[in-house]
Tab-separated table of N, CA, C and O in Angstrom:
chain	number	residue	atom	x	y	z
S	10	UNK	N	199.898	129.396	74.097
S	10	UNK	CA	201.065	128.962	74.824
S	10	UNK	C	200.986	129.483	76.251
S	10	UNK	O	200.655	130.630	76.484
S	11	UNK	N	201.299	128.640	77.206
S	11	UNK	CA	201.219	128.998	78.607
S	11	UNK	C	202.480	129.742	79.031
S	11	UNK	O	203.606	129.347	78.714
S	12	UNK	N	202.303	130.832	79.754
S	12	UNK	CA	203.431	131.621	80.239
S	12	UNK	C	204.064	130.938	81.446
S	12	UNK	O	203.373	130.344	82.266
S	13	UNK	N	205.371	131.026	81.557
S	13	UNK	CA	206.068	130.464	82.706
S	13	UNK	C	206.270	131.498	83.802
S	13	UNK	O	206.797	131.187	84.855
S	14	UNK	N	205.845	132.731	83.552
S	14	UNK	CA	205.987	133.807	84.526
S	14	UNK	C	205.066	133.571	85.713
S	14	UNK	O	203.928	133.128	85.562
S	15	UNK	N	205.559	133.881	86.890
S	15	UNK	CA	204.792	133.744	88.118
S	15	UNK	C	204.779	135.083	88.831
S	15	UNK	O	205.845	135.636	89.134
S	16	UNK	N	203.601	135.630	89.065
S	16	UNK	CA	203.486	136.894	89.790
S	16	UNK	C	204.096	136.748	91.173
S	16	UNK	O	203.979	135.701	91.805
S	17	UNK	N	204.730	137.793	91.644
S	17	UNK	CA	205.294	137.747	92.975
S	17	UNK	C	206.100	138.979	93.291
S	17	UNK	O	206.248	139.883	92.468
S	18	UNK	N	206.637	138.996	94.500
S	18	UNK	CA	207.417	140.135	94.957
S	18	UNK	C	208.676	139.659	95.677
S	18	UNK	O	209.109	140.273	96.641
S	19	UNK	N	209.246	138.565	95.220
S	19	UNK	CA	210.465	138.045	95.850
S	19	UNK	C	211.661	138.898	95.445
S	19	UNK	O	211.569	139.774	94.584
S	20	UNK	N	212.802	138.615	96.054
S	20	UNK	CA	214.027	139.336	95.708
S	20	UNK	C	214.366	139.125	94.235
S	20	UNK	O	214.804	140.058	93.554
S	21	UNK	N	214.157	137.927	93.723
S	21	UNK	CA	214.422	137.671	92.306
S	21	UNK	C	213.458	138.437	91.403
S	21	UNK	O	213.841	138.887	90.327
S	22	UNK	N	212.226	138.591	91.830
S	22	UNK	CA	211.266	139.360	91.042
S	22	UNK	C	211.709	140.815	90.916
S	22	UNK	O	211.471	141.455	89.897
S	23	UNK	N	212.327	141.335	91.952
S	23	UNK	CA	212.706	142.746	91.968
S	23	UNK	C	214.019	143.027	91.248
S	23	UNK	O	214.302	144.182	90.928
S	24	UNK	N	214.825	142.014	90.977
S	24	UNK	CA	216.075	142.224	90.258
S	24	UNK	C	215.804	142.561	88.795
S	24	UNK	O	214.829	142.102	88.214
S	25	UNK	N	216.699	143.324	88.225
S	25	UNK	CA	216.560	143.651	86.800
S	25	UNK	C	216.867	142.410	85.964
S	25	UNK	O	217.615	141.532	86.400
S	26	UNK	N	216.305	142.341	84.765
S	26	UNK	CA	216.599	141.197	83.893
S	26	UNK	C	218.096	141.074	83.606
S	26	UNK	O	218.632	139.967	83.540
S	27	UNK	N	218.769	142.196	83.466
S	27	UNK	CA	220.209	142.175	83.203
S	27	UNK	C	220.965	141.504	84.345
S	27	UNK	O	221.843	140.672	84.107
S	28	UNK	N	220.608	141.830	85.580
S	28	UNK	CA	221.281	141.229	86.741
S	28	UNK	C	221.006	139.733	86.820
S	28	UNK	O	221.907	138.946	87.143
S	29	UNK	N	219.792	139.327	86.502
S	29	UNK	CA	219.453	137.902	86.556
S	29	UNK	C	220.198	137.104	85.488
S	29	UNK	O	220.745	136.039	85.772
S	30	UNK	N	220.243	137.630	84.276
S	30	UNK	CA	220.942	136.923	83.193
S	30	UNK	C	222.442	136.878	83.479
S	30	UNK	O	223.093	135.849	83.273
S	31	UNK	N	223.004	137.974	83.967
S	31	UNK	CA	224.431	137.997	84.294
S	31	UNK	C	224.735	137.026	85.436
S	31	UNK	O	225.744	136.328	85.417
S	32	UNK	N	223.855	136.957	86.432
S	32	UNK	CA	224.024	136.004	87.535
S	32	UNK	C	223.979	134.568	87.031
S	32	UNK	O	224.754	133.719	87.483
S	33	UNK	N	223.085	134.299	86.109
S	33	UNK	CA	222.993	132.961	85.518
S	33	UNK	C	224.278	132.619	84.765
S	33	UNK	O	224.793	131.505	84.872
S	34	UNK	N	224.822	133.583	84.039
S	34	UNK	CA	226.085	133.388	83.336
S	34	UNK	C	227.220	133.092	84.315
S	34	UNK	O	227.981	132.139	84.140
S	35	UNK	N	227.328	133.907	85.371
S	35	UNK	CA	228.390	133.690	86.364
S	35	UNK	C	228.233	132.353	87.079
S	35	UNK	O	229.222	131.664	87.330
S	36	UNK	N	227.016	131.991	87.402
S	36	UNK	CA	226.766	130.703	88.050
S	36	UNK	C	227.226	129.559	87.159
S	36	UNK	O	227.904	128.638	87.620
S	37	UNK	N	226.880	129.613	85.895
S	37	UNK	CA	227.312	128.577	84.959
S	37	UNK	C	228.822	128.503	84.865
S	37	UNK	O	229.409	127.416	84.839
S	38	UNK	N	229.472	129.650	84.850
S	38	UNK	CA	230.930	129.700	84.794
S	38	UNK	C	231.545	129.047	86.026
S	38	UNK	O	232.419	128.191	85.916
S	39	UNK	N	231.074	129.416	87.202
S	39	UNK	CA	231.595	128.853	88.457
S	39	UNK	C	231.327	127.350	88.522
S	39	UNK	O	232.209	126.572	88.913
S	40	UNK	N	230.136	126.940	88.132
S	40	UNK	CA	229.783	125.523	88.215
S	40	UNK	C	230.654	124.658	87.314
S	40	UNK	O	231.041	123.554	87.701
S	41	UNK	N	230.975	125.141	86.130
S	41	UNK	CA	231.736	124.307	85.207
S	41	UNK	C	233.242	124.447	85.357
S	41	UNK	O	233.987	123.648	84.802
S	42	UNK	N	233.704	125.417	86.132
S	42	UNK	CA	235.134	125.530	86.427
S	42	UNK	C	235.506	124.617	87.587
S	42	UNK	O	236.584	124.037	87.615
S	43	UNK	N	234.603	124.487	88.538
S	43	UNK	CA	234.903	123.754	89.772
S	43	UNK	C	234.572	122.265	89.656
S	43	UNK	O	233.585	121.877	89.043
S	44	UNK	N	235.418	121.453	90.285
S	44	UNK	CA	235.155	120.023	90.442
S	44	UNK	C	234.968	119.653	91.913
S	44	UNK	O	234.906	118.478	92.244
S	45	UNK	N	234.908	120.657	92.769
S	45	UNK	CA	234.790	120.463	94.204
S	45	UNK	C	233.347	120.074	94.546
S	45	UNK	O	232.435	120.898	94.473
S	46	UNK	N	233.153	118.822	94.931
S	46	UNK	CA	231.799	118.300	95.207
S	46	UNK	C	231.109	119.069	96.341
S	46	UNK	O	229.940	119.436	96.186
S	47	UNK	N	231.772	119.332	97.474
S	47	UNK	CA	231.074	120.097	98.522
S	47	UNK	C	230.641	121.493	98.054
S	47	UNK	O	229.534	121.935	98.370
S	48	UNK	N	231.484	122.162	97.285
S	48	UNK	CA	231.109	123.481	96.763
S	48	UNK	C	229.919	123.361	95.812
S	48	UNK	O	228.972	124.152	95.901
S	49	UNK	N	229.944	122.379	94.947
S	49	UNK	CA	228.828	122.179	94.018
S	49	UNK	C	227.539	121.852	94.772
S	49	UNK	O	226.459	122.311	94.390
S	50	UNK	N	227.648	121.073	95.852
S	50	UNK	CA	226.464	120.733	96.652
S	50	UNK	C	225.885	121.969	97.334
S	50	UNK	O	224.667	122.167	97.357
S	51	UNK	N	226.756	122.823	97.863
S	51	UNK	CA	226.292	124.055	98.522
S	51	UNK	C	225.623	124.978	97.510
S	51	UNK	O	224.551	125.534	97.769
S	52	UNK	N	226.232	125.134	96.343
S	52	UNK	CA	225.636	125.979	95.299
S	52	UNK	C	224.296	125.416	94.862
S	52	UNK	O	223.329	126.157	94.665
S	53	UNK	N	224.209	124.093	94.735
S	53	UNK	CA	222.938	123.494	94.350
S	53	UNK	C	221.866	123.755	95.416
S	53	UNK	O	220.731	124.090	95.087
S	54	UNK	N	222.226	123.633	96.678
S	54	UNK	CA	221.259	123.919	97.746
S	54	UNK	C	220.830	125.380	97.736
S	54	UNK	O	219.660	125.695	97.982
S	55	UNK	N	221.762	126.290	97.437
S	55	UNK	CA	221.408	127.708	97.344
S	55	UNK	C	220.449	127.967	96.180
S	55	UNK	O	219.533	128.781	96.302
S	56	UNK	N	220.650	127.254	95.084
S	56	UNK	CA	219.724	127.428	93.966
S	56	UNK	C	218.355	126.824	94.271
S	56	UNK	O	217.347	127.332	93.794
S	57	UNK	N	218.328	125.768	95.074
S	57	UNK	CA	217.041	125.220	95.526
S	57	UNK	C	216.308	126.287	96.339
S	57	UNK	O	215.106	126.530	96.140
S	58	UNK	N	217.025	126.955	97.243
S	58	UNK	CA	216.412	128.018	98.048
S	58	UNK	C	215.943	129.179	97.173
S	58	UNK	O	214.866	129.735	97.402
S	59	UNK	N	216.748	129.544	96.173
S	59	UNK	CA	216.349	130.626	95.270
S	59	UNK	C	215.083	130.240	94.504
S	59	UNK	O	214.159	131.052	94.357
S	60	UNK	N	215.033	129.012	94.038
S	60	UNK	CA	213.857	128.556	93.289
S	60	UNK	C	212.627	128.504	94.192
S	60	UNK	O	211.529	128.890	93.788
S	61	UNK	N	212.789	128.031	95.405
S	61	UNK	CA	211.658	127.966	96.340
S	61	UNK	C	211.193	129.357	96.766
S	61	UNK	O	210.033	129.551	97.105
S	62	UNK	N	212.107	130.338	96.756
S	62	UNK	CA	211.735	131.688	97.189
S	62	UNK	C	210.811	132.390	96.194
S	62	UNK	O	210.209	133.408	96.523
S	63	UNK	N	210.692	131.853	95.001
S	63	UNK	CA	209.825	132.441	93.979
S	63	UNK	C	208.366	132.364	94.400
S	63	UNK	O	207.555	133.189	94.010
S	64	UNK	N	208.027	131.372	95.214
S	64	UNK	CA	206.676	131.260	95.735
S	64	UNK	C	205.747	130.381	94.920
S	64	UNK	O	204.529	130.493	95.024
S	65	UNK	N	206.322	129.512	94.141
S	65	UNK	CA	205.518	128.602	93.321
S	65	UNK	C	205.070	127.412	94.175
S	65	UNK	O	205.853	126.906	94.971
S	66	UNK	N	203.835	126.972	94.015
S	66	UNK	CA	203.391	125.773	94.739
S	66	UNK	C	204.260	124.564	94.373
S	66	UNK	O	204.729	124.436	93.243
S	67	UNK	N	204.476	123.679	95.348
S	67	UNK	CA	205.373	122.535	95.145
S	67	UNK	C	204.926	121.640	93.995
S	67	UNK	O	205.749	121.166	93.215
S	68	UNK	N	203.638	121.421	93.861
S	68	UNK	CA	203.131	120.539	92.803
S	68	UNK	C	203.424	121.132	91.424
S	68	UNK	O	203.860	120.431	90.511
S	69	UNK	N	203.192	122.423	91.276
S	69	UNK	CA	203.458	123.078	89.990
S	69	UNK	C	204.953	123.122	89.684
S	69	UNK	O	205.366	122.884	88.547
S	70	UNK	N	205.764	123.411	90.699
S	70	UNK	CA	207.209	123.465	90.458
S	70	UNK	C	207.757	122.093	90.076
S	70	UNK	O	208.615	121.980	89.205
S	71	UNK	N	207.235	121.037	90.693
S	71	UNK	CA	207.674	119.684	90.338
S	71	UNK	C	207.251	119.338	88.913
S	71	UNK	O	208.021	118.730	88.163
S	72	UNK	N	206.053	119.740	88.524
S	72	UNK	CA	205.577	119.465	87.166
S	72	UNK	C	206.425	120.191	86.128
S	72	UNK	O	206.713	119.649	85.062
S	73	UNK	N	206.844	121.417	86.433
S	73	UNK	CA	207.674	122.179	85.503
S	73	UNK	C	209.063	121.564	85.339
S	73	UNK	O	209.646	121.621	84.264
S	74	UNK	N	209.600	121.022	86.424
S	74	UNK	CA	210.984	120.552	86.416
S	74	UNK	C	211.144	119.089	86.020
S	74	UNK	O	212.251	118.659	85.707
S	75	UNK	N	210.072	118.330	86.047
S	75	UNK	CA	210.169	116.884	85.813
S	75	UNK	C	210.841	116.516	84.487
S	75	UNK	O	211.768	115.713	84.485
S	76	UNK	N	210.441	117.093	83.361
S	76	UNK	CA	211.075	116.673	82.092
S	76	UNK	C	212.577	116.958	82.049
S	76	UNK	O	213.361	116.104	81.630
S	77	UNK	N	212.981	118.118	82.491
S	77	UNK	CA	214.410	118.451	82.426
S	77	UNK	C	215.199	117.658	83.463
S	77	UNK	O	216.340	117.263	83.224
S	78	UNK	N	214.592	117.390	84.615
S	78	UNK	CA	215.309	116.613	85.612
S	78	UNK	C	215.515	115.174	85.150
S	78	UNK	O	216.551	114.573	85.438
S	79	UNK	N	214.562	114.624	84.425
S	79	UNK	CA	214.742	113.279	83.865
S	79	UNK	C	215.913	113.258	82.884
S	79	UNK	O	216.695	112.311	82.848
S	80	UNK	N	216.051	114.315	82.106
S	80	UNK	CA	217.180	114.428	81.182
S	80	UNK	C	218.499	114.518	81.939
S	80	UNK	O	219.484	113.854	81.581
S	81	UNK	N	218.527	115.317	82.991
S	81	UNK	CA	219.742	115.454	83.801
S	81	UNK	C	220.101	114.120	84.455
S	81	UNK	O	221.273	113.733	84.493
S	82	UNK	N	219.111	113.403	84.960
S	82	UNK	CA	219.370	112.098	85.579
S	82	UNK	C	219.940	111.119	84.548
S	82	UNK	O	220.859	110.352	84.859
S	83	UNK	N	219.421	111.153	83.325
S	83	UNK	CA	219.937	110.286	82.268
S	83	UNK	C	221.397	110.623	81.948
S	83	UNK	O	222.238	109.735	81.825
S	84	UNK	N	221.696	111.907	81.831
S	84	UNK	CA	223.076	112.332	81.548
S	84	UNK	C	224.002	111.906	82.684
S	84	UNK	O	225.116	111.413	82.447
S	85	UNK	N	223.565	112.075	83.932
S	85	UNK	CA	224.380	111.663	85.080
S	85	UNK	C	224.587	110.149	85.087
S	85	UNK	O	225.682	109.674	85.403
S	86	UNK	N	223.563	109.397	84.737
S	86	UNK	CA	223.687	107.937	84.689
S	86	UNK	C	224.696	107.506	83.623
S	86	UNK	O	225.552	106.650	83.879
S	87	UNK	N	224.611	108.091	82.444
S	87	UNK	CA	225.571	107.766	81.385
S	87	UNK	C	226.983	108.171	81.814
S	87	UNK	O	227.946	107.428	81.593
S	88	UNK	N	227.108	109.322	82.462
S	88	UNK	CA	228.414	109.759	82.962
S	88	UNK	C	228.945	108.771	83.995
S	88	UNK	O	230.135	108.460	84.009
S	89	UNK	N	228.061	108.262	84.845
S	89	UNK	CA	228.464	107.284	85.859
S	89	UNK	C	228.953	105.987	85.218
S	89	UNK	O	229.893	105.356	85.702
S	90	UNK	N	228.331	105.599	84.128
S	90	UNK	CA	228.721	104.354	83.452
S	90	UNK	C	230.105	104.478	82.824
S	90	UNK	O	230.897	103.538	82.876
S	91	UNK	N	230.412	105.629	82.254
S	91	UNK	CA	231.676	105.768	81.515
S	91	UNK	C	232.780	106.498	82.279
S	91	UNK	O	233.918	106.528	81.817
S	92	UNK	N	232.473	107.069	83.428
S	92	UNK	CA	233.451	107.826	84.214
S	92	UNK	C	233.363	107.433	85.684
S	92	UNK	O	232.426	106.760	86.098
S	93	UNK	N	234.303	107.912	86.501
S	93	UNK	CA	234.220	107.655	87.946
S	93	UNK	C	232.972	108.296	88.564
S	93	UNK	O	232.419	109.262	88.025
S	94	UNK	N	232.549	107.768	89.716
S	94	UNK	CA	231.315	108.219	90.372
S	94	UNK	C	231.348	109.700	90.713
S	94	UNK	O	230.342	110.387	90.655
S	95	UNK	N	232.526	110.233	91.086
S	95	UNK	CA	232.578	111.647	91.497
S	95	UNK	C	232.345	112.582	90.311
S	95	UNK	O	231.796	113.664	90.475
S	96	UNK	N	232.714	112.165	89.110
S	96	UNK	CA	232.401	112.984	87.933
S	96	UNK	C	230.902	112.963	87.637
S	96	UNK	O	230.334	113.975	87.233
S	97	UNK	N	230.286	111.826	87.828
S	97	UNK	CA	228.838	111.734	87.623
S	97	UNK	C	228.086	112.580	88.650
S	97	UNK	O	227.120	113.270	88.307
S	98	UNK	N	228.546	112.547	89.892
S	98	UNK	CA	227.916	113.365	90.929
S	98	UNK	C	228.115	114.845	90.645
S	98	UNK	O	227.182	115.643	90.789
S	99	UNK	N	229.309	115.227	90.217
S	99	UNK	CA	229.570	116.625	89.869
S	99	UNK	C	228.676	117.061	88.712
S	99	UNK	O	228.116	118.168	88.733
S	100	UNK	N	228.495	116.206	87.730
S	100	UNK	CA	227.618	116.510	86.595
S	100	UNK	C	226.183	116.699	87.058
S	100	UNK	O	225.508	117.653	86.655
S	101	UNK	N	225.718	115.796	87.908
S	101	UNK	CA	224.357	115.900	88.440
S	101	UNK	C	224.157	117.203	89.213
S	101	UNK	O	223.171	117.915	89.010
S	102	UNK	N	225.104	117.544	90.082
S	102	UNK	CA	224.991	118.769	90.882
S	102	UNK	C	225.049	120.016	90.012
S	102	UNK	O	224.270	120.956	90.199
S	103	UNK	N	225.976	120.047	89.066
S	103	UNK	CA	226.117	121.203	88.168
S	103	UNK	C	224.837	121.459	87.384
S	103	UNK	O	224.319	122.577	87.363
S	104	UNK	N	224.378	120.426	86.701
S	104	UNK	CA	223.218	120.606	85.836
S	104	UNK	C	221.948	120.904	86.627
S	104	UNK	O	221.110	121.692	86.184
S	105	UNK	N	221.811	120.291	87.797
S	105	UNK	CA	220.636	120.566	88.627
S	105	UNK	C	220.641	122.004	89.124
S	105	UNK	O	219.614	122.691	89.076
S	106	UNK	N	221.788	122.485	89.578
S	106	UNK	CA	221.881	123.869	90.052
S	106	UNK	C	221.580	124.849	88.922
S	106	UNK	O	220.828	125.814	89.102
S	107	UNK	N	222.149	124.597	87.771
S	107	UNK	CA	221.923	125.490	86.635
S	107	UNK	C	220.464	125.464	86.200
S	107	UNK	O	219.873	126.512	85.910
S	108	UNK	N	219.854	124.283	86.192
S	108	UNK	CA	218.459	124.158	85.810
S	108	UNK	C	217.554	124.908	86.797
S	108	UNK	O	216.646	125.625	86.369
S	109	UNK	N	217.807	124.748	88.085
S	109	UNK	CA	216.957	125.399	89.080
S	109	UNK	C	217.049	126.917	89.006
S	109	UNK	O	216.047	127.621	89.092
S	110	UNK	N	218.274	127.433	88.845
S	110	UNK	CA	218.412	128.884	88.775
S	110	UNK	C	217.817	129.426	87.480
S	110	UNK	O	217.172	130.475	87.484
S	111	UNK	N	218.008	128.715	86.374
S	111	UNK	CA	217.407	129.147	85.110
S	111	UNK	C	215.881	129.135	85.203
S	111	UNK	O	215.214	130.040	84.680
S	112	UNK	N	215.326	128.139	85.869
S	112	UNK	CA	213.872	128.079	86.058
S	112	UNK	C	213.383	129.231	86.932
S	112	UNK	O	212.321	129.805	86.682
S	113	UNK	N	214.170	129.586	87.953
S	113	UNK	CA	213.805	130.719	88.812
S	113	UNK	C	213.854	132.025	88.033
S	113	UNK	O	212.966	132.872	88.173
S	114	UNK	N	214.871	132.197	87.216
S	114	UNK	CA	214.971	133.412	86.393
S	114	UNK	C	213.799	133.480	85.419
S	114	UNK	O	213.191	134.529	85.237
S	115	UNK	N	213.470	132.372	84.810
S	115	UNK	CA	212.357	132.333	83.862
S	115	UNK	C	211.032	132.674	84.542
S	115	UNK	O	210.215	133.394	83.982
S	116	UNK	N	210.846	132.184	85.752
S	116	UNK	CA	209.586	132.417	86.467
S	116	UNK	C	209.463	133.837	86.996
S	116	UNK	O	208.367	134.275	87.340
S	117	UNK	N	210.574	134.579	87.045
S	117	UNK	CA	210.534	135.906	87.663
S	117	UNK	C	210.853	137.029	86.699
S	117	UNK	O	211.254	138.101	87.129
S	118	UNK	N	210.683	136.814	85.419
S	118	UNK	CA	210.934	137.912	84.488
S	118	UNK	C	210.058	139.097	84.863
S	118	UNK	O	209.012	138.943	85.484
S	119	UNK	N	210.468	140.272	84.481
S	119	UNK	CA	209.668	141.455	84.785
S	119	UNK	C	208.479	141.478	83.843
S	119	UNK	O	208.626	141.293	82.640
S	120	UNK	N	207.309	141.695	84.384
S	120	UNK	CA	206.083	141.628	83.609
S	120	UNK	C	205.777	142.880	82.818
S	120	UNK	O	204.671	143.380	82.876
S	121	UNK	N	206.760	143.431	82.101
S	121	UNK	CA	206.543	144.596	81.242
S	121	UNK	C	206.856	144.207	79.812
S	121	UNK	O	207.541	143.230	79.562
S	122	UNK	N	206.424	145.004	78.898
S	122	UNK	CA	206.750	144.741	77.502
S	122	UNK	C	208.211	145.079	77.260
S	122	UNK	O	208.756	145.959	77.919
S	123	UNK	N	208.860	144.411	76.317
S	123	UNK	CA	210.280	144.668	76.059
S	123	UNK	C	210.594	146.125	75.738
S	123	UNK	O	211.666	146.607	76.023
S	124	UNK	N	209.653	146.868	75.175
S	124	UNK	CA	209.900	148.264	74.830
S	124	UNK	C	210.087	149.140	76.060
S	124	UNK	O	210.658	150.220	75.974
S	125	UNK	N	209.630	148.694	77.229
S	125	UNK	CA	209.755	149.517	78.429
S	125	UNK	C	210.978	149.166	79.275
S	125	UNK	O	211.192	149.782	80.299
S	126	UNK	N	211.788	148.178	78.860
S	126	UNK	CA	212.992	147.870	79.601
S	126	UNK	C	214.011	148.985	79.438
S	126	UNK	O	214.199	149.517	78.360
S	127	UNK	N	214.666	149.306	80.498
S	127	UNK	CA	215.736	150.301	80.454
S	127	UNK	C	217.051	149.584	80.603
S	127	UNK	O	217.496	149.280	81.709
S	128	UNK	N	217.691	149.273	79.507
S	128	UNK	CA	218.968	148.550	79.546
S	128	UNK	C	220.040	149.579	79.657
S	128	UNK	O	221.099	149.540	79.861
């Protein structure tokens, strides 16, 4: 099985796993509480920057994200068919932001064995 970890020294790499998981939880909470499209767009752009800061080549990052992004696009399309356009856009922004940050957290786990984590 291929590891999704990417060696690096970014700010996300240096954060503890606890801080990253808690940040992911808070991000999900904020994203699903808000219906404000501009706020969701800004958060999504910030998660794009966080994901790009990991230092992964563009081709590899696109290959990793393609399957999940196709799923998100399908969900947004179905939402657009059955709901107003702004709900579909909010769904697209929410899920994309959450996916990008989760992918960044996954790529930056600390490269130690679980027995050496200090929780």
